[in-house]
Amino acid sequence: MSPEERASIRSQRLAKLEAMRAAGTDPYPYRFDRDRTVGELRAEFDVLEAGSETEVSVRIAGRLMLKREQGRLTFGQLRDRTGEVQLFVSAGVLGKEAFAEFNTLDRGDWVGVEGLVMVTKKGELSVKVTSYELLSKALRPLPDKWKGLADVDARYRQRYVDLTVNDDARRVFEIRFAAVDSIRAELRERGYLEVETPFLHLQQGGATARPFTTHYNALDLTTYLRIALELPLKRLLVGGFERVFEIGRVFRNEGIDTRHNPEFTMLEAYEAFGDYNEMIELVESLVSGAALSATGATSIEVHGHVIELAAPWRRVTMVDLIKEVIGVDIHPGMDLAEARAVLDGLGLSWKDSWGSGRCTHEVYDELVESKVIQPTVVLDHPRETSPLAKPHRDNPHLVERFEVIVDGRELANAYSELNDPVEQLLRFQEGAAQKAAGDLEAGDVDLDYIRALEYGMPPAGGLGIGIDRLIMLLAGVESIREVILFPTLRPESGLSEDDFRPA
RNA sequence: GCCUCUGUGGCCAAGCGGUAAGGCAGCGGACUUUUAAUCCGACGAGCGUGGGUUCGAAUCCCACCGGAGGCACCA
C-alpha cells in the first residue's frame, strides 16, 4: 500500500466498515424508526428556554453534517429534509465505550439517534443522545464545510453532493417544485384534467424544432422523441375532455447553452369554448400564483430591476410593440419588397422564402423581444409563423396568438386553436414541403390529426409555458442547468473501476 | 460547429519559466456547553491527458478530453 493509499480517506473508512462488521454490526442496516422530523421537533420545542433539560425522548435520523469533538463531550449537527438540529453527545451519558465509538462517525454519515430534548446554555435546541445507530456509512468525504462545492462541473455531475452541501442549490429546487405544485393545483381547481401522452411520436409536429430520432425494433420503425405536447392534447379536446393539461419533458435536438437543455419541461393546457383571451387571464394567474407560492411574493428582483408579476400584465400587439420599441413600421400585410427594405435598413438579413409575416417576426425576435422587461402579452402574430393557430378574426394576415415576454425572454405562448381541418391540412402541407426541401425543423403531415379535426374539435384556447424558464425567473438564476436536477453533459472521463475497489 | 476563457491533493485555493503557499476535511494529542469550536503535532499532490520547446514547465506551444461564457439555432 502506497503512502497515498494508506492516507486516503476512503481506505480509512473502508477499514472502519470492516471493523464494524468484525464486531457484528451492520454498517448498512435495513431501517430506523424515527418518531419525528427535525422540523417537527423544532416546532414542538422551540418554546424551551436556554438551559432547559427535559425527560422527553425522541428518535430522529439524518445526515451528520458537522462534528465538534471536545474531550468528553461531542457536538454534532444532524440534518434531515426539514432542517438541522444539534446533537449533544456526552461520555457521561453514553458511557465511555459508546462515546468513543460515536466519535468514529464521520461527517457525511447517515445516523439515527435516540435522545432527550434539551437546550444548551447558549440556547441551542439539542438532542442529548442516549443511543445512536449508524444508518449508512459515507466512504467519501463531504466537500469543504465553508465553501461547499464550487466547481460547476462537479455540481452538475454529482448533484447529490451539490444538494447535500449547497443551500442555494436546494433553494432553487424547492422553488421549482413549489411552483410546479402551485400550477398543477390551480389547473385542477379550474377543472383541468392532467393527462399523459406518448413520448414516442411517429410524426414530427406541434412545434418547429429538430427532433431526436430513435428506432423501435419490435415495429421496425423510426420514431421521434416528442418536441411538443400539442397535437395529442388537442385530440383529447376532440374526444370531449374539454380542459386538459400535461406537464412533461419534451426533447429538441439542438444546441445546449444557458437557456437550452435538450430535454426540458413544458406545460401545455387547452380549454374548450374559449379562445386566446381566456389564456391571457390563465397565464397571468398561473405565473403570479406560482411566484407567490414558491417565493412568497409576486415581485422579483432580477439584475437590478424589479419585475412585477401580479396581474394584469400589459397587452400590446406585436406590430405596435415593434413601432414603440424601435420606431419602425412593419406588418404582415405589407408589400414584401417594402418589408425586405425594412429589414435591410435595420441590418437584418432575410431569406427568399420569407413573406412579410416572417419578416415582421424577425424584427420582433431580433430587436424587440430582448428589450421588454415587465411581463408583456404580445398579441397577434403573423399567420406565416403559426401553423397551428387560428386566423385572426379581424385581420387575415394575422393569427390569434400571443407570447408573454418577461425580462427579455419568452415565457409563454398561446393561441386560439386552429380547428378547421381543411385549413390545418394546408398548413401541414406547407411544413412538409419545407421539410422535404431540407428544413430539419419543419414538421410532417399528421393525417390522423386532420381526421380528428374532421370529427370536430370545439373552439379552444391553448397555452404553453416553458417551466424551466419560469423557474429561472423565479429563482433568479441565469443558467437553465441550475434549475434542472440532472442537466445534459458530455460523458465524464477518468472514472475507473479501480477507484471503487473495496479495500 | 466556431470563438474566448478554464482544469492545481477528497473539497476550496495561491503560484503564471527556476524546481508546488495556505485553508477545510482526514490522522495523532489536549479539552464536558461547542456553534465555521479552539490549541499542539505529523501526514498527503508534481499541477486534466499525451506530445513538444527549454539547462529547467503547473507556468510557453500543439493535440485531445472535460467545464464555463459568447456566436449561430431554438423554448
XYZ file of C-alpha atoms (C1' of nucleotides) in Angstrom:
578
model
C 0.000 0.000 0.000
C 1.463 3.326 -1.022
C 1.599 6.189 1.475
C -1.093 7.896 -0.518
C -3.412 4.930 -0.316
C -2.732 4.462 3.345
C -3.657 8.065 3.951
C -6.707 8.072 1.726
C -9.905 8.911 3.459
C -11.725 6.237 1.555
C -9.381 3.457 2.749
C -9.667 4.667 6.313
C -13.411 4.499 6.130
C -13.407 1.103 4.468
C -11.298 -0.033 7.395
C -13.922 1.317 9.795
C -16.555 -0.691 7.919
C -14.514 -3.848 8.285
C -14.016 -3.208 11.982
C -17.772 -2.771 12.444
C -18.556 -5.940 10.584
C -15.955 -7.801 12.611
C -17.699 -6.595 15.747
C -21.003 -7.896 14.413
C -22.593 -4.570 13.464
C -24.108 -4.000 10.040
C -22.892 -0.639 8.713
C -25.848 -0.625 6.317
C -28.849 -1.633 8.442
C -32.303 -2.014 6.923
C -34.317 0.660 8.675
C -34.627 3.115 11.501
C -37.931 4.081 13.080
C -37.854 7.750 13.802
C -40.773 9.309 15.600
C -40.499 12.842 14.222
C -38.602 15.008 11.814
C -36.229 17.740 12.862
C -38.764 20.296 11.697
C -41.443 18.766 13.908
C -39.018 18.647 16.796
C -38.222 22.335 16.394
C -41.865 23.307 16.126
C -42.679 21.340 19.245
C -39.821 22.514 21.477
C -38.986 25.995 20.280
C -40.591 27.388 23.413
C -37.948 25.887 25.715
C -35.567 28.308 27.384
C -31.790 28.171 27.369
C -30.514 25.621 29.839
C -33.712 23.512 29.801
C -33.497 19.793 30.275
C -36.472 17.549 29.535
C -37.342 13.922 30.004
C -38.844 13.764 26.507
C -37.165 11.074 24.466
C -37.189 11.428 20.684
C -35.932 9.424 17.732
C -34.621 11.329 14.747
C -32.496 10.462 11.741
C -30.460 12.279 9.136
C -27.046 13.037 7.783
C -24.290 14.099 10.178
C -23.229 17.456 8.724
C -20.752 18.610 11.357
C -18.950 17.125 14.323
C -17.193 19.078 17.045
C -15.305 16.912 19.487
C -14.496 18.475 22.784
C -12.921 15.996 25.132
C -15.651 14.108 26.944
C -18.333 15.976 25.028
C -19.091 15.957 21.321
C -21.495 18.179 19.389
C -22.977 17.036 16.127
C -25.194 18.672 13.591
C -27.856 16.350 12.184
C -29.823 17.268 9.074
C -32.933 15.728 7.648
C -35.184 17.043 4.896
C -36.804 19.538 7.231
C -33.739 21.121 8.820
C -30.875 20.691 11.232
C -30.614 20.113 14.952
C -27.667 19.807 17.274
C -26.703 16.517 18.870
C -25.300 16.758 22.389
C -23.197 13.682 22.992
C -21.712 13.208 26.417
C -19.363 10.491 27.612
C -21.158 10.632 30.939
C -24.496 9.797 29.324
C -23.397 7.311 26.685
C -20.669 5.542 28.611
C -17.019 5.669 27.727
C -17.098 2.961 25.099
C -20.157 4.063 23.155
C -18.921 7.631 23.324
C -15.591 6.689 21.762
C -17.485 4.783 19.113
C -19.685 7.766 18.344
C -16.558 9.782 17.727
C -15.553 7.389 14.978
C -18.556 8.522 12.958
C -17.627 10.744 10.053
C -19.108 13.913 8.737
C -21.440 12.736 5.972
C -22.588 9.523 7.653
C -26.319 8.862 7.965
C -27.263 8.209 11.563
C -30.329 7.569 13.648
C -30.320 8.767 17.252
C -32.459 8.489 20.310
C -32.136 11.089 22.997
C -33.620 13.629 25.353
C -34.691 17.054 24.205
C -32.698 19.843 25.806
C -31.465 23.351 25.199
C -27.840 24.287 25.806
C -26.747 27.228 27.944
C -26.250 29.196 24.749
C -29.829 28.472 23.738
C -29.282 25.828 21.065
C -32.049 23.231 20.856
C -30.328 19.861 21.077
C -30.908 16.173 21.472
C -28.870 14.643 24.278
C -28.014 11.333 22.689
C -28.774 8.239 24.740
C -28.211 5.802 21.900
C -27.394 6.014 18.244
C -27.024 3.845 15.196
C -25.037 4.246 12.001
C -27.580 4.005 9.159
C -25.226 4.293 6.223
C -21.506 4.873 6.041
C -20.151 7.613 3.780
C -16.958 6.376 2.193
C -16.272 9.672 0.510
C -15.810 12.903 2.446
C -18.156 15.833 2.050
C -16.677 18.954 0.394
C -15.364 21.932 2.325
C -17.778 22.943 5.057
C -17.326 26.664 4.352
C -17.240 26.852 0.624
C -19.236 23.777 -0.259
C -18.805 22.518 -3.798
C -17.888 25.333 -6.183
C -16.764 23.515 -9.327
C -19.824 23.738 -11.586
C -18.893 20.629 -13.490
C -18.831 18.635 -10.263
C -22.025 20.320 -9.097
C -23.958 19.203 -12.168
C -22.432 15.745 -12.472
C -22.722 14.997 -8.764
C -25.914 16.811 -7.970
C -26.299 14.583 -4.912
C -23.251 16.285 -3.423
C -24.370 19.725 -4.566
C -27.731 19.260 -2.893
C -26.083 17.973 0.262
C -23.737 20.887 0.798
C -25.006 23.875 -1.184
C -28.000 25.598 0.359
C -28.527 27.634 -2.810
C -28.934 24.519 -4.908
C -31.562 23.192 -2.534
C -33.336 26.533 -2.520
C -33.646 26.609 -6.318
C -35.221 23.185 -6.450
C -37.550 23.963 -3.593
C -38.754 26.896 -5.666
C -39.110 24.666 -8.679
C -41.227 22.039 -7.005
C -43.367 24.575 -5.181
C -44.039 26.459 -8.407
C -44.990 23.320 -10.317
C -47.222 22.198 -7.461
C -48.959 25.547 -7.489
C -49.590 25.415 -11.221
C -50.906 21.890 -11.030
C -53.194 22.699 -8.124
C -54.635 25.746 -9.823
C -55.307 23.948 -13.087
C -57.066 21.163 -11.239
C -59.112 23.720 -9.348
C -60.170 25.151 -12.663
C -61.430 21.766 -13.759
C -58.492 20.784 -15.928
C -57.649 17.118 -16.199
C -53.987 16.164 -16.022
C -53.119 13.617 -18.679
C -50.118 11.776 -20.042
C -49.486 11.411 -23.740
C -46.841 9.480 -25.702
C -43.164 10.449 -25.667
C -42.519 8.458 -28.827
C -44.138 10.089 -31.831
C -44.487 8.731 -35.319
C -44.695 12.191 -36.809
C -42.746 15.342 -36.115
C -45.129 18.103 -35.129
C -46.554 20.548 -32.633
C -43.601 22.910 -32.929
C -40.813 23.719 -35.315
C -37.731 22.046 -33.930
C -35.250 19.368 -34.805
C -36.231 16.117 -33.127
C -34.259 13.236 -31.688
C -34.909 10.063 -33.606
C -34.786 6.562 -32.274
C -35.584 3.152 -33.620
C -38.270 0.890 -32.331
C -37.179 -2.697 -33.007
C -40.461 -4.502 -32.499
C -42.174 -2.427 -35.174
C -39.017 -1.738 -37.164
C -39.916 1.931 -37.119
C -38.065 5.181 -36.814
C -39.744 7.219 -34.105
C -39.280 10.738 -32.803
C -38.988 11.858 -29.213
C -41.704 14.440 -28.815
C -40.836 18.087 -29.410
C -44.176 19.356 -28.099
C -47.298 18.141 -26.321
C -49.780 19.953 -28.513
C -51.229 17.503 -31.017
C -52.116 14.637 -28.664
C -53.674 17.063 -26.207
C -55.885 18.644 -28.857
C -57.039 15.190 -29.930
C -58.337 14.926 -26.385
C -60.387 18.088 -26.939
C -61.951 16.269 -29.874
C -62.630 13.394 -27.507
C -64.560 15.710 -25.214
C -62.096 16.226 -22.392
C -62.663 19.994 -22.737
C -59.998 21.015 -20.247
C -56.695 19.138 -20.283
C -53.104 19.777 -19.401
C -49.821 17.963 -19.319
C -46.568 18.902 -17.650
C -43.854 16.894 -19.246
C -40.480 16.529 -20.830
C -40.011 17.416 -24.449
C -36.842 16.857 -26.440
C -35.204 19.051 -29.031
C -32.059 18.051 -30.832
C -30.469 21.474 -30.804
C -27.681 23.382 -29.134
C -27.013 23.436 -25.415
C -26.434 26.774 -23.728
C -27.523 28.771 -20.703
C -31.126 28.860 -21.930
C -31.405 25.485 -23.645
C -31.192 21.920 -22.466
C -32.053 19.186 -24.977
C -34.707 17.845 -22.646
C -36.825 20.398 -20.856
C -40.218 20.693 -19.259
C -43.299 22.184 -20.861
C -46.724 22.865 -19.551
C -49.451 22.827 -22.151
C -53.090 23.457 -21.285
C -56.170 23.530 -23.518
C -59.616 24.814 -22.751
C -62.653 24.256 -24.942
C -65.134 27.028 -25.764
C -62.673 29.807 -25.035
C -60.067 31.482 -27.175
C -56.747 33.145 -26.538
C -58.397 35.792 -24.403
C -59.087 33.217 -21.685
C -55.472 32.174 -21.927
C -54.230 35.650 -21.020
C -56.066 35.551 -17.752
C -54.967 31.955 -17.171
C -51.265 32.566 -17.691
C -51.315 35.681 -15.524
C -52.910 33.724 -12.760
C -50.720 30.621 -13.060
C -47.469 32.558 -13.137
C -48.254 35.063 -10.401
C -49.692 32.246 -8.262
C -46.575 30.137 -8.769
C -44.370 33.092 -7.856
C -46.338 33.759 -4.715
C -46.353 30.196 -3.510
C -42.724 29.466 -4.430
C -41.093 32.702 -3.313
C -43.689 34.386 -1.128
C -44.025 37.391 -3.411
C -45.208 38.323 -6.878
C -42.353 40.720 -7.467
C -38.883 39.546 -8.283
C -35.627 41.398 -8.402
C -33.599 40.496 -11.454
C -30.269 42.161 -12.223
C -31.094 45.487 -10.745
C -34.747 45.925 -11.617
C -37.920 44.727 -10.001
C -40.294 42.668 -12.110
C -43.900 42.698 -11.016
C -45.709 39.515 -11.942
C -49.089 40.373 -10.403
C -51.940 40.666 -12.902
C -52.856 42.418 -15.049
C -49.941 42.436 -17.443
C -49.567 44.881 -20.243
C -51.230 43.880 -23.539
C -49.854 45.139 -26.812
C -49.871 43.889 -30.375
C -46.634 42.778 -31.979
C -46.879 45.480 -34.639
C -47.458 48.231 -32.082
C -44.666 46.949 -29.868
C -42.167 46.974 -32.722
C -43.174 50.537 -33.512
C -42.865 51.529 -29.887
C -39.524 49.938 -29.129
C -37.550 50.671 -32.282
C -39.791 53.168 -34.065
C -40.224 51.087 -37.181
C -43.388 50.301 -39.127
C -43.593 46.742 -40.358
C -46.555 44.421 -40.514
C -47.501 41.097 -42.078
C -49.893 42.730 -44.532
C -47.321 44.996 -46.104
C -45.801 44.643 -49.514
C -42.964 42.110 -49.483
C -40.417 44.360 -51.142
C -41.211 47.013 -48.591
C -40.830 44.553 -45.694
C -37.475 43.404 -47.023
C -36.375 47.009 -47.300
C -37.212 47.486 -43.622
C -35.014 44.528 -42.676
C -32.224 45.794 -44.902
C -32.499 49.170 -43.223
C -32.143 47.510 -39.822
C -29.168 45.444 -40.870
C -31.110 42.180 -40.653
C -30.848 39.501 -43.301
C -33.834 37.717 -44.817
C -34.422 34.643 -46.882
C -36.202 34.369 -50.221
C -38.768 32.026 -48.767
C -39.899 34.554 -46.172
C -43.094 36.544 -46.571
C -43.857 39.842 -44.882
C -45.119 37.968 -41.837
C -41.870 36.126 -41.292
C -40.003 39.388 -41.836
C -42.132 41.100 -39.188
C -41.451 38.280 -36.790
C -37.729 38.529 -37.457
C -37.650 42.194 -36.453
C -39.586 41.395 -33.311
C -37.362 38.462 -32.424
C -34.053 40.151 -33.099
C -34.569 43.684 -31.905
C -37.642 43.971 -29.741
C -38.162 40.955 -27.521
C -34.964 41.348 -25.525
C -35.854 44.943 -24.603
C -39.116 44.104 -22.868
C -38.630 43.687 -19.142
C -42.009 43.799 -17.387
C -44.462 40.988 -18.174
C -45.992 41.813 -21.524
C -48.613 39.992 -23.558
C -47.546 40.403 -27.171
C -50.640 39.802 -29.253
C -51.478 38.929 -32.835
C -48.591 37.235 -34.544
C -48.093 36.761 -38.279
C -50.068 33.923 -39.751
C -46.983 32.716 -41.543
C -45.126 31.696 -38.408
C -48.001 29.986 -36.617
C -49.248 26.848 -38.364
C -51.446 25.661 -35.501
C -53.148 28.938 -34.616
C -56.498 30.206 -35.783
C -56.624 33.127 -38.214
C -57.302 36.471 -36.596
C -60.991 37.327 -36.699
C -60.241 40.889 -37.867
C -57.121 40.572 -39.990
C -56.319 37.805 -42.482
C -52.564 38.340 -42.207
C -52.542 37.563 -38.509
C -53.375 34.717 -36.199
C -54.815 34.873 -32.738
C -51.674 34.156 -30.817
C -49.725 35.808 -28.051
C -46.430 35.357 -26.345
C -45.619 36.524 -22.857
C -42.290 38.270 -22.552
C -40.656 38.771 -19.192
C -37.137 40.039 -18.667
C -36.486 39.976 -22.382
C -37.385 36.331 -22.792
C -40.366 34.368 -23.964
C -42.115 32.760 -21.032
C -45.361 31.533 -22.560
C -47.109 31.108 -25.861
C -50.830 30.760 -26.571
C -53.348 30.616 -29.397
C -56.910 30.425 -30.317
C -56.524 26.894 -31.601
C -56.958 26.183 -35.288
C -59.778 23.655 -35.622
C -60.611 23.866 -39.329
C -59.332 20.576 -40.807
C -59.070 21.880 -44.358
C -57.014 24.878 -43.300
C -54.905 22.723 -40.977
C -54.064 20.271 -43.747
C -52.872 23.130 -45.920
C -50.622 24.387 -43.133
C -49.200 20.891 -42.576
C -48.502 20.541 -46.263
C -46.586 23.796 -46.296
C -44.445 22.495 -43.441
C -43.886 19.142 -45.078
C -42.750 20.872 -48.243
C -40.188 22.800 -46.234
C -39.033 19.608 -44.573
C -38.687 17.949 -47.967
C -36.639 20.955 -49.053
C -34.201 20.293 -46.239
C -35.619 22.195 -43.270
C -34.888 19.835 -40.385
C -37.167 21.747 -38.053
C -40.270 21.576 -40.210
C -42.971 19.082 -39.382
C -44.794 16.237 -41.067
C -48.367 15.964 -42.297
C -50.218 14.278 -39.464
C -53.218 12.802 -41.235
C -54.675 11.251 -38.130
C -54.715 14.684 -36.548
C -56.570 16.063 -39.549
C -59.007 13.176 -39.266
C -59.520 14.065 -35.622
C -60.295 17.659 -36.604
C -62.753 16.322 -39.171
C -64.692 14.766 -36.328
C -64.852 18.266 -34.881
C -62.674 19.981 -32.294
C -64.509 22.549 -30.205
C -63.227 26.107 -30.342
C -60.475 26.338 -27.765
C -57.696 28.358 -26.299
C -54.329 26.738 -25.646
C -51.336 27.766 -23.587
C -47.739 26.625 -23.317
C -45.314 27.637 -20.578
C -41.621 26.760 -20.512
C -41.345 25.570 -16.932
C -37.570 25.716 -16.766
C -37.537 29.336 -17.896
C -40.212 30.188 -15.393
C -38.142 28.681 -12.613
C -35.043 30.554 -13.770
C -37.023 33.743 -13.443
C -38.450 32.894 -10.040
C -35.143 31.663 -8.646
C -33.111 34.457 -10.213
C -30.580 32.180 -11.902
C -29.027 32.723 -15.311
C -28.425 29.150 -16.436
C -31.036 26.530 -17.221
C -28.699 23.920 -15.751
C -29.282 25.452 -12.357
C -32.963 24.546 -12.488
C -32.670 21.051 -13.977
C -31.627 18.402 -11.465
C -29.536 16.414 -13.900
C -28.659 18.607 -16.879
C -27.280 17.081 -20.057
C -23.470 16.874 -20.016
C -20.851 15.137 -22.065
C -19.678 11.787 -20.687
C -17.286 12.048 -17.787
C -13.801 10.727 -18.361
C -11.380 9.426 -15.799
C -13.820 7.441 -13.734
C -12.367 3.969 -13.329
C -13.456 0.850 -11.522
C -10.053 0.921 -9.871
C -11.286 3.891 -7.855
C -14.012 1.732 -6.370
C -12.060 -1.210 -5.043
C -13.431 -2.448 -1.761
C -10.101 -2.343 0.065
C -19.989 23.788 -35.382
C -16.951 28.307 -34.395
C -14.512 31.913 -30.851
C -12.659 33.159 -25.874
C -11.617 31.529 -21.044
C -10.681 27.422 -17.888
C -8.921 22.285 -15.448
C -3.526 22.533 -9.190
C -4.240 16.696 -3.093
C -11.299 14.477 -1.046
C -13.051 19.975 -1.158
C -11.592 25.403 -1.542
C -7.431 27.917 -3.392
C -2.214 30.708 -4.392
C 1.556 30.206 -7.796
C 1.709 32.400 -14.375
C 9.533 29.838 -16.797
C 13.592 28.126 -11.677
C 12.107 23.178 -9.302
C 4.100 23.014 -5.804
C 1.687 28.594 -0.445
C -2.407 28.416 2.624
C -7.320 26.865 4.396
C -11.101 22.953 5.161
C -11.590 17.772 5.713
C -8.748 13.439 7.308
C -4.802 11.352 11.062
C -2.329 11.681 16.402
C -2.745 14.554 21.046
C -5.386 18.255 24.729
C -10.208 19.900 26.204
C -17.780 18.145 29.407
C -21.689 23.551 26.530
C -19.387 23.990 21.326
C -21.845 26.726 17.064
C -17.031 27.609 10.566
C -15.114 25.431 18.378
C -10.025 26.184 19.825
C -4.831 24.760 20.641
C -0.432 21.482 19.521
C 1.798 17.830 16.126
C 2.630 14.720 11.940
C 0.982 13.482 7.012
C -0.924 13.894 1.879
C -0.438 16.365 -4.887
C 4.189 17.207 -9.236
C -0.362 20.520 -11.205
C -6.915 17.041 -16.894
C -4.247 13.540 -20.702
C -0.395 12.969 -24.421
C 3.419 15.288 -27.075
C 6.882 19.485 -27.878
C 10.150 23.936 -26.731
C 13.862 24.898 -22.825
C 19.717 23.843 -18.902
C 14.927 23.883 -16.386
C 7.470 23.890 -17.351
C 1.870 23.751 -13.182
C 3.596 28.087 -15.730
C 5.248 28.719 -23.107
C 3.468 25.827 -27.811
C 0.398 21.756 -30.165
C -3.307 17.972 -29.937
C -7.012 15.524 -27.315
C -10.643 15.162 -23.100
C -13.935 17.802 -19.542
C -16.195 22.517 -17.998
C -17.819 27.912 -18.398
C -19.181 32.132 -21.336
C -20.220 34.056 -26.210
C -21.789 33.349 -31.559
C -25.245 30.529 -34.738
C -30.206 27.835 -33.924
C -34.075 27.378 -30.816
C -38.378 27.248 -25.642
